[in-house]
Short mmCIF file of C-alpha atoms in Angstrom, two decimals:
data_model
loop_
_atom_site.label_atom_id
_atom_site.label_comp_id
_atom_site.label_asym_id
_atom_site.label_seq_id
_atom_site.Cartn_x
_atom_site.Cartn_y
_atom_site.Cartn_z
CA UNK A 1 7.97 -3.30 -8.75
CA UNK A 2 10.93 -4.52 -6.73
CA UNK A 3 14.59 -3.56 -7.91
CA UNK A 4 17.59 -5.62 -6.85
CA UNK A 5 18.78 -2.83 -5.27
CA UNK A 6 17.45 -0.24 -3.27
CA UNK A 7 18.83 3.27 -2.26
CA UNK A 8 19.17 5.62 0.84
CA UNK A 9 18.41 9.45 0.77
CA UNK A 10 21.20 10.18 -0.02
CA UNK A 11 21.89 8.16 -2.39
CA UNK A 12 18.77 8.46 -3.73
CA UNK A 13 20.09 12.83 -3.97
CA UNK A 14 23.25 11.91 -5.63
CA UNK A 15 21.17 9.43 -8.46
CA UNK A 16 18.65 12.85 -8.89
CA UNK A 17 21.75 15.52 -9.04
CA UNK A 18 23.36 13.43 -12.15
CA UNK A 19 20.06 11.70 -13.97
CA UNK A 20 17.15 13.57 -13.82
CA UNK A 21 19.03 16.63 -15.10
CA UNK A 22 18.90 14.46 -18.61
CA UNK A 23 16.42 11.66 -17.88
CA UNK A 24 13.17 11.42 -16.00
CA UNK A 25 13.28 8.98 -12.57
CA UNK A 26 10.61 7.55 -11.13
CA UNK A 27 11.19 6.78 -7.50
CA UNK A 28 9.36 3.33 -5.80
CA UNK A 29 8.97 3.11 -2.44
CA UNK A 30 6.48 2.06 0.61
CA UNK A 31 4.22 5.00 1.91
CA UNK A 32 5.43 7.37 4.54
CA UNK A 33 9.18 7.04 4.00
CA UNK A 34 10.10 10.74 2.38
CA UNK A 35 9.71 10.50 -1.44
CA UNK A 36 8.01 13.55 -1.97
CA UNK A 37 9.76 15.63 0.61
CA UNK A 38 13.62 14.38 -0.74
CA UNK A 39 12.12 15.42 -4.00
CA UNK A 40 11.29 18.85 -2.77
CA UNK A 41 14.37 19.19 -1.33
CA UNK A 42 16.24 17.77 -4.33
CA UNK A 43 14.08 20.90 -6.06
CA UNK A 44 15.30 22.97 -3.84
CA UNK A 45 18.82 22.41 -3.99
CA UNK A 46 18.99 22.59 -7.57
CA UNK A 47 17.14 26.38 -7.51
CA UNK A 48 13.86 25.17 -9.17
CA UNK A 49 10.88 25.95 -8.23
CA UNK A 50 8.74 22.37 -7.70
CA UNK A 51 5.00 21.70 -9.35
CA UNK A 52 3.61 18.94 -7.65
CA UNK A 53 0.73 16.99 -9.79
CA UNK A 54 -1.07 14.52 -8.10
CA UNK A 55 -1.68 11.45 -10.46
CA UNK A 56 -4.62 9.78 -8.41
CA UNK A 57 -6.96 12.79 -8.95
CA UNK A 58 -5.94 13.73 -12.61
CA UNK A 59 -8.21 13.42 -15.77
CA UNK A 60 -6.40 13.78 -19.14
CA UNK A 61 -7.11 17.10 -20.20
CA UNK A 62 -5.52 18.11 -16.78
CA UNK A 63 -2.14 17.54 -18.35
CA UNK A 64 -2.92 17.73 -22.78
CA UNK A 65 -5.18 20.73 -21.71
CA UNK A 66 -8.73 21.03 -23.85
CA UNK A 67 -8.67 22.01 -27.59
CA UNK A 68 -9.31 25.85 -28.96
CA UNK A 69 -9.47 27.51 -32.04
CA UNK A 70 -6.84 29.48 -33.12
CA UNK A 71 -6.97 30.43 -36.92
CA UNK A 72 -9.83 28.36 -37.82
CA UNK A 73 -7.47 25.19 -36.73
CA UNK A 74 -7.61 23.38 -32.85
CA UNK A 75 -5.04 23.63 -31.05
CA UNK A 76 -4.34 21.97 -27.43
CA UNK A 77 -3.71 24.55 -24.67
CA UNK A 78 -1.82 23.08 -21.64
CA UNK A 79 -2.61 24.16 -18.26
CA UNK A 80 -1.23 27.01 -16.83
CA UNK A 81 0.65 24.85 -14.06
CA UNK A 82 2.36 22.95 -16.43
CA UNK A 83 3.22 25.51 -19.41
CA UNK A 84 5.46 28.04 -17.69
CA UNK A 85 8.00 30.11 -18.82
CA UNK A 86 10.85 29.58 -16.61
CA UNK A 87 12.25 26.12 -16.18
CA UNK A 88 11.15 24.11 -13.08
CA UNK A 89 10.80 20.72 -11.52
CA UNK A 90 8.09 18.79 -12.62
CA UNK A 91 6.83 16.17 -9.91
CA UNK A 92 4.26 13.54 -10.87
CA UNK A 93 3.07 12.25 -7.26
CA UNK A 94 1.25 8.61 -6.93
CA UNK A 95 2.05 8.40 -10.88
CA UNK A 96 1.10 4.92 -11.08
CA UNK A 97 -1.86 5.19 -9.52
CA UNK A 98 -3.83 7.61 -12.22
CA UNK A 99 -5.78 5.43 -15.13
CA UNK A 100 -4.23 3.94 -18.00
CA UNK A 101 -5.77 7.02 -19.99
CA UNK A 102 -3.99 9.88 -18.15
CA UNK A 103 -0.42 7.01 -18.46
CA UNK A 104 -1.06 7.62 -22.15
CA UNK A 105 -1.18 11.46 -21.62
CA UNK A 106 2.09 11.36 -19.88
CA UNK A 107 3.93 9.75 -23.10
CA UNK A 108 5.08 12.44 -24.96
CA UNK A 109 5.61 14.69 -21.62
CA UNK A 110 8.00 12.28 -19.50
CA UNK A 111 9.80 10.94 -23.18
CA UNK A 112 10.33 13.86 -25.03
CA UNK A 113 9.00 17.29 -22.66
CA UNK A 114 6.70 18.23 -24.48
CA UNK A 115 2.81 18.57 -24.72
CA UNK A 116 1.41 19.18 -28.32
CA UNK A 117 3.40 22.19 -29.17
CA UNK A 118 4.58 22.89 -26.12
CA UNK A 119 8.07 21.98 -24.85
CA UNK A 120 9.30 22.54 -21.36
CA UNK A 121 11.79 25.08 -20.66
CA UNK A 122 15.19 24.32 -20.76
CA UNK A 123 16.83 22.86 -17.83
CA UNK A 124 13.54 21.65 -16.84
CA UNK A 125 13.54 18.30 -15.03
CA UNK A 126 10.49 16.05 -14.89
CA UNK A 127 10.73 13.27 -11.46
CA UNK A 128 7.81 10.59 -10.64
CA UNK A 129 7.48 8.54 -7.50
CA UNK A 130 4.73 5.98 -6.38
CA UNK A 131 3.97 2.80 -3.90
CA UNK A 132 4.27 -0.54 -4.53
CA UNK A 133 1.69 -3.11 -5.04
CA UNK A 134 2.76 -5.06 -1.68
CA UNK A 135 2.19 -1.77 -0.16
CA UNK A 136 -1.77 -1.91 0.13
CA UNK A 137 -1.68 1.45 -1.72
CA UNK A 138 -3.89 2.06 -4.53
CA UNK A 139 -1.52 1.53 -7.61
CA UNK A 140 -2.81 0.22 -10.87
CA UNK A 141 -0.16 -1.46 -12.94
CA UNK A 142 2.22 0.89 -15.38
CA UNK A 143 2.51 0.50 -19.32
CA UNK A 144 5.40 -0.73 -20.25
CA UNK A 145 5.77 2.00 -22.58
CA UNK A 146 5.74 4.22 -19.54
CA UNK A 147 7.69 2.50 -17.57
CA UNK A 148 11.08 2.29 -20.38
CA UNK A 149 10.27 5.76 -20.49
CA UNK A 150 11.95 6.43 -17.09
CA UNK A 151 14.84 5.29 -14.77
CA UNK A 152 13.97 3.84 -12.07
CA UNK A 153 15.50 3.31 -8.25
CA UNK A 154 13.77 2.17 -4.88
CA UNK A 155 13.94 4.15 -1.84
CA UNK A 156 15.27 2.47 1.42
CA UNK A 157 13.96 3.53 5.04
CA UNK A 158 17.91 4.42 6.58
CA UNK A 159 17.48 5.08 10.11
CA UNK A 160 20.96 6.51 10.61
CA UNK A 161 19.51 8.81 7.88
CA UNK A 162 16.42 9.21 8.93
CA UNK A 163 17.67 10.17 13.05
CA UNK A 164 20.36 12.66 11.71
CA UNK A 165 17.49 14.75 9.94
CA UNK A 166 15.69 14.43 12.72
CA UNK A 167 17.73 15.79 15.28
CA UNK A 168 17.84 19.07 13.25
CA UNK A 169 14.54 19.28 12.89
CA UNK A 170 12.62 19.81 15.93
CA UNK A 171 11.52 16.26 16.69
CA UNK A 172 10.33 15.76 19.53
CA UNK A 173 12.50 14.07 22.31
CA UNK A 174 10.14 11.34 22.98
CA UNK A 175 10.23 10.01 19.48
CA UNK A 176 13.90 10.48 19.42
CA UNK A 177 14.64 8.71 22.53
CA UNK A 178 12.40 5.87 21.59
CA UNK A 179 13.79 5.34 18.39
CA UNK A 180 16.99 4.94 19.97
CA UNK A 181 16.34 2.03 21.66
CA UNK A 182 13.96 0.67 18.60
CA UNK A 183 15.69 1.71 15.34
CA UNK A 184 13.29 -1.47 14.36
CA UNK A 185 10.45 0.43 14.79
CA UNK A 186 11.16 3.57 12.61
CA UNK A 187 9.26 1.56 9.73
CA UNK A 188 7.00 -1.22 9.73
CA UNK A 189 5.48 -2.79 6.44
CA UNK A 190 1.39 -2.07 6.02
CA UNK A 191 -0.47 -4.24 6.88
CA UNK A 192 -3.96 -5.68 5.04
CA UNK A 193 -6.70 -4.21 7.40
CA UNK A 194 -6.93 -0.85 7.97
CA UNK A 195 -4.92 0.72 10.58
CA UNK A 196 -2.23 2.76 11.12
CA UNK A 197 1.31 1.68 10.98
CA UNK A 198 4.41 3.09 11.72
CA UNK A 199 6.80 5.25 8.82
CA UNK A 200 8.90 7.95 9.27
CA UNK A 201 6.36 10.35 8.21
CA UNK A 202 3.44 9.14 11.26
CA UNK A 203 6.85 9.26 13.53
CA UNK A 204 6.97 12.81 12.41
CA UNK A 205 3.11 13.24 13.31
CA UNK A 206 3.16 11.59 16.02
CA UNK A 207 6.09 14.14 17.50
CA UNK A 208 3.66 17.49 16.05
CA UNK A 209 1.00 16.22 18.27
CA UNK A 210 3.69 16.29 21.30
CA UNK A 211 4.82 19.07 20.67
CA UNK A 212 1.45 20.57 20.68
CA UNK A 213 0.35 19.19 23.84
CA UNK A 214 3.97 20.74 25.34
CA UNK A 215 4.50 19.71 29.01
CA UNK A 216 0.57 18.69 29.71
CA UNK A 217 0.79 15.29 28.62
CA UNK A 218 -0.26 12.01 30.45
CA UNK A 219 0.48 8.55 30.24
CA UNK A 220 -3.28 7.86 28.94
CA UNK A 221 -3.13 10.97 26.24
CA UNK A 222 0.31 9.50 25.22
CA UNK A 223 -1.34 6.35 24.63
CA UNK A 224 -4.00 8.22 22.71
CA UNK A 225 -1.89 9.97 20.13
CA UNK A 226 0.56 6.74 19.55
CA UNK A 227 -2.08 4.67 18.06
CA UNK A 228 -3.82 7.17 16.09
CA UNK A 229 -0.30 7.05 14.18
CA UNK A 230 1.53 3.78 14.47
CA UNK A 231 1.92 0.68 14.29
CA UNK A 232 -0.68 -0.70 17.63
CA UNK A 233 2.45 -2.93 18.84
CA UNK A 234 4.55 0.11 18.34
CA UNK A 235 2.32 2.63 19.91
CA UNK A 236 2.11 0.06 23.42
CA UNK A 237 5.37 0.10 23.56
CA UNK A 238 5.93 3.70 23.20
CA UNK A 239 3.12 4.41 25.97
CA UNK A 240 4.80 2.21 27.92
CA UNK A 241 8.05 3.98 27.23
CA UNK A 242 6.37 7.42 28.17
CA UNK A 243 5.29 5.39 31.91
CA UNK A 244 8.72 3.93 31.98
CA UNK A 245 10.69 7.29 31.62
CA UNK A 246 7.78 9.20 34.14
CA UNK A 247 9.16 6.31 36.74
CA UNK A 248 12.20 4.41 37.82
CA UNK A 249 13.21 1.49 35.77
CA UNK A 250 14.72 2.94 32.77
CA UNK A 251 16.94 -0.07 30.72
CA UNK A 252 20.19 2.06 31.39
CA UNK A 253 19.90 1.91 35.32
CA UNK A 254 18.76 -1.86 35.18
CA UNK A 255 22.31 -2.98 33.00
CA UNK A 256 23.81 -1.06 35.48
CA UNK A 257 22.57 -2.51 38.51
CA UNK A 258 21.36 0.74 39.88
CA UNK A 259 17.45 -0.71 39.50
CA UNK A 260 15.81 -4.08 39.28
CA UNK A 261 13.23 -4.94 36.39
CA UNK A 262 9.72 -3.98 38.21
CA UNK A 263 7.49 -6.59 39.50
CA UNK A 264 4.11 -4.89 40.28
CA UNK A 265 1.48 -6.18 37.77
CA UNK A 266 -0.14 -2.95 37.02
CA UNK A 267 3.86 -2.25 35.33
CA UNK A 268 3.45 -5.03 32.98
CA UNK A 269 3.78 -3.16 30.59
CA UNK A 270 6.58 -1.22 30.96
CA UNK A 271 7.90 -5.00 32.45
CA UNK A 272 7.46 -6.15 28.08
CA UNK A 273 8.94 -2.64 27.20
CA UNK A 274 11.94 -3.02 29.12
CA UNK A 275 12.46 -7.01 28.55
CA UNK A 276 12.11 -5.72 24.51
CA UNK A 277 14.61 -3.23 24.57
CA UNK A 278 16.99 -5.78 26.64
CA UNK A 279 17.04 -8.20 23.91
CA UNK A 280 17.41 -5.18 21.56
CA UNK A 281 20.20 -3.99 23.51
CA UNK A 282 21.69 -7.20 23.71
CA UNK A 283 21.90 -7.79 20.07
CA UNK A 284 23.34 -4.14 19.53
CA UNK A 285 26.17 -4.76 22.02
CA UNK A 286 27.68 -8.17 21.33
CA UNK A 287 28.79 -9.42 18.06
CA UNK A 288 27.36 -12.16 15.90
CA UNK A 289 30.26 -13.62 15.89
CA UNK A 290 32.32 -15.92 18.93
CA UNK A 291 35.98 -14.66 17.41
CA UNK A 292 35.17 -10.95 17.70
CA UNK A 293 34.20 -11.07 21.01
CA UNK A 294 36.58 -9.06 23.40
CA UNK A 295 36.63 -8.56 27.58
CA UNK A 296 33.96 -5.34 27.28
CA UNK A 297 31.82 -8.04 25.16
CA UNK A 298 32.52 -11.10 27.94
CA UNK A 299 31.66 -8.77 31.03
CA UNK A 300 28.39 -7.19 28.90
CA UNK A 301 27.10 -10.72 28.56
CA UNK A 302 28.05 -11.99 31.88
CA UNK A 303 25.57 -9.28 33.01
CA UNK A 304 22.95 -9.98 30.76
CA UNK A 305 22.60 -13.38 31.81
CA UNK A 306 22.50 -12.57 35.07
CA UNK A 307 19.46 -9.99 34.43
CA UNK A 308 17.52 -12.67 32.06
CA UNK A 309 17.77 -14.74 35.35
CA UNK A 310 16.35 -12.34 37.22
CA UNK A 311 13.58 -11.48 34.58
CA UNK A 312 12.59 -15.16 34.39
CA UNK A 313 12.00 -14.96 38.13
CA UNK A 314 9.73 -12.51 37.39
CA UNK A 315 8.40 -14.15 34.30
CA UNK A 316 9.33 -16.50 32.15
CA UNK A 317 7.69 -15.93 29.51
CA UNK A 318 9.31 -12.59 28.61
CA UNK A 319 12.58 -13.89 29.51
CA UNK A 320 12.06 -16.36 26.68
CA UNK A 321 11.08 -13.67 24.36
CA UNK A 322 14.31 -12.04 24.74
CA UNK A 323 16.26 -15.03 23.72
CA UNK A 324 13.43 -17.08 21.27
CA UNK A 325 14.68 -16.44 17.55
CA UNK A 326 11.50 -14.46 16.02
CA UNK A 327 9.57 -15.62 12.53
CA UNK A 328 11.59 -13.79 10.30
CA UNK A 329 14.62 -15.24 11.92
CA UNK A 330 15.89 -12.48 13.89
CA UNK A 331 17.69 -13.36 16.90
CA UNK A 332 20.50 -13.19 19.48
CA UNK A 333 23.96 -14.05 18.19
CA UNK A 334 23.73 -18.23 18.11
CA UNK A 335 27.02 -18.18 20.68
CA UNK A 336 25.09 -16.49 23.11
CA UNK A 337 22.03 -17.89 23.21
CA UNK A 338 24.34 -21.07 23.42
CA UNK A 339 25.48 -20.21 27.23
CA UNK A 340 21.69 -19.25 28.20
CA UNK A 341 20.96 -22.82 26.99
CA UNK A 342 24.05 -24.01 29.12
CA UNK A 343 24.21 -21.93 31.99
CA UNK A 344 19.76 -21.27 32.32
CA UNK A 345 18.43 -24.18 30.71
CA UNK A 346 15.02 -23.30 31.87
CA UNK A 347 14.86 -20.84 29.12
CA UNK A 348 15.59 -23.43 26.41
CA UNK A 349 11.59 -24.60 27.08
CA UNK A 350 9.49 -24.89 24.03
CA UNK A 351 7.18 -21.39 23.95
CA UNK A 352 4.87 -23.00 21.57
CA UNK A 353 1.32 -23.18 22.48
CA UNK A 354 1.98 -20.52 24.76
#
């Protein structure tokens, strides 16, 4: 399922705090972006204690219960987990990916809290999330009967979001500083084959294993625990972030003129980090468009043109990555890449078949 419109975290706390006290939600998203840990917190915030099911390893009778006899008649006890005294939050995990059989058993639960003659306590609030098909999860498509059972809202990655939480939460300065200068990277959509790709949750592993390792970390070990968690473009460019930051050519130094893009070929890689993170610095600083362009924006890309000179010396190719419009049409602002065309025309060359 895709909705028209999608929601941040916090957003996605204010929608919780005013529906599922009277209706059950069911949150869609892409693996690895927070949806069981916002509904934790959301849990948490409201003072209810939070009973996590996991729908991809259910059976029926884990939520109707199996039948007994009570006064010569069968009745259906409910787990223990589910029938409690107290109200509580009632999280269905990976809901749409449990069979159409335990869907069924969900009916009565999600529409009217109850299970046989059970009803959950009052004040009790029942919340499911789950992938998407696109996501290369295993999903299996929901009943429409379930699904007009329960409102429904799509969690957006939000970087700003994403970095604030962060900061308060121990990650590790690495990852921070990284995503910095690649907000682009916090998320990447999963791919077909297996492999890991980047989310905010394998950002957040990928800073445990840092912080594990402490101060006895190399380059090579770097390398080792960024692609056992993201993304493989992602994770080269981080290792070659860690080499950049161990050495002298950090992005900040080079706009400044204090340091010159390096040149050795064993640094071609931190030569592709760098050249990346000056076209994403480039399209942070100047606006997309000509009339909002002031003095501070003039003298920013009077320097960058002068640096993508001096990185096509070095080579062209990367130089013409930093100005070629990408795929999914994601480029400079037009007016700039404009006066590169005009003023270094060698970077207007075709880069196909390259």
């Amino acid at each position: 399922m895709n909705l028209a419109i999608q929601v941040t975290q916090k957003q996605l706390m204010d929608v919780l705090l005013n529906v599922a006290v009277a209706r059950p939600v069911f949150i869609w998203g892409a693996p690895g972006i927070g949806k069981s840990s916002l509904v934790e917190a959301f849990a948490e915030q409201v003072g209810l204690p939070c009973v996590s099911l996991l729908g991809s390893q259910l059976a029926p009778e884990d939520i109707i219960g199996v039948p007994q006899i009570v006064d010569g008649k069968s009745r259906f006890c409910p787990p223990a987990q589910i029938a409690r005294e107290e109200p509580y939050c009632l999280f269905l995990d990976e809901l749409n990916a449990c069979s159409q059989e335990v869907q069924k058993a969900f009916y009565s639960l999600i529409h009217e809290r109850r299970i046989g003659d059970y009803h959950l306590p009052e004040g009790s609030i029942v919340i499911g999330a789950g992938n998407r098909a696109q996501d290369s999860a295993i999903v299996k498509p929901m009943s429409s009967a379930l699904i007009n059972r329960m409102f429904h809202v799509q969690l957006l990655v939000s970087y700003e979001q994403w970095m604030n939480w962060a900061y308060s939460n121990g990650i590790h300065s690495y990852v921070l500083q990284f995503l910095e200068v690649r907000p682009d990277y916090l998320w990447s959509q999963p791919p077909k084959s297996e492999e890991p790709f980047s989310t905010p949750r394998s950002w957040h592993m990928l800073s445990d294993a840092l912080n594990e390792f402490g101060e006895n970390l190399t380059t090579e070990m770097v390398g080792v625990l960024a692609y056992g968690c993201l993304t493989p473009q992602h994770a080269a460019q981080f290792r070659a972030f860690h080499k950049n930051i161990q050495g002298k050519y950090q992005l900040n130094r080079i706009l400044e003129g204090e340091a010159s893009f390096p040149t050795a070929p064993e640094d071609r890689d931190v030569l592709y980090f760098l050249a990346d993170s000056f076209r994403s610095q480039i399209k942070k600083e100047l606006p997309a468009d000509k009339v909002s362009v002031g003095e501070q924006h003039k003298r920013f890309a009077h320097r960058a043109k002068a640096l993508l000179k001096e990185l096509s010396s070095i080579s062209l190719e990367m130089a013409q990555m930093v100005v070629a419009r990408h795929d999914d049409g994601d480029g400079l602002p037009d007016w700039f890449v404009v006066e590169v065309i005009r003023d270094l025309p060698r970077l207007a060359m075709d880069r196909k078949g390259k």
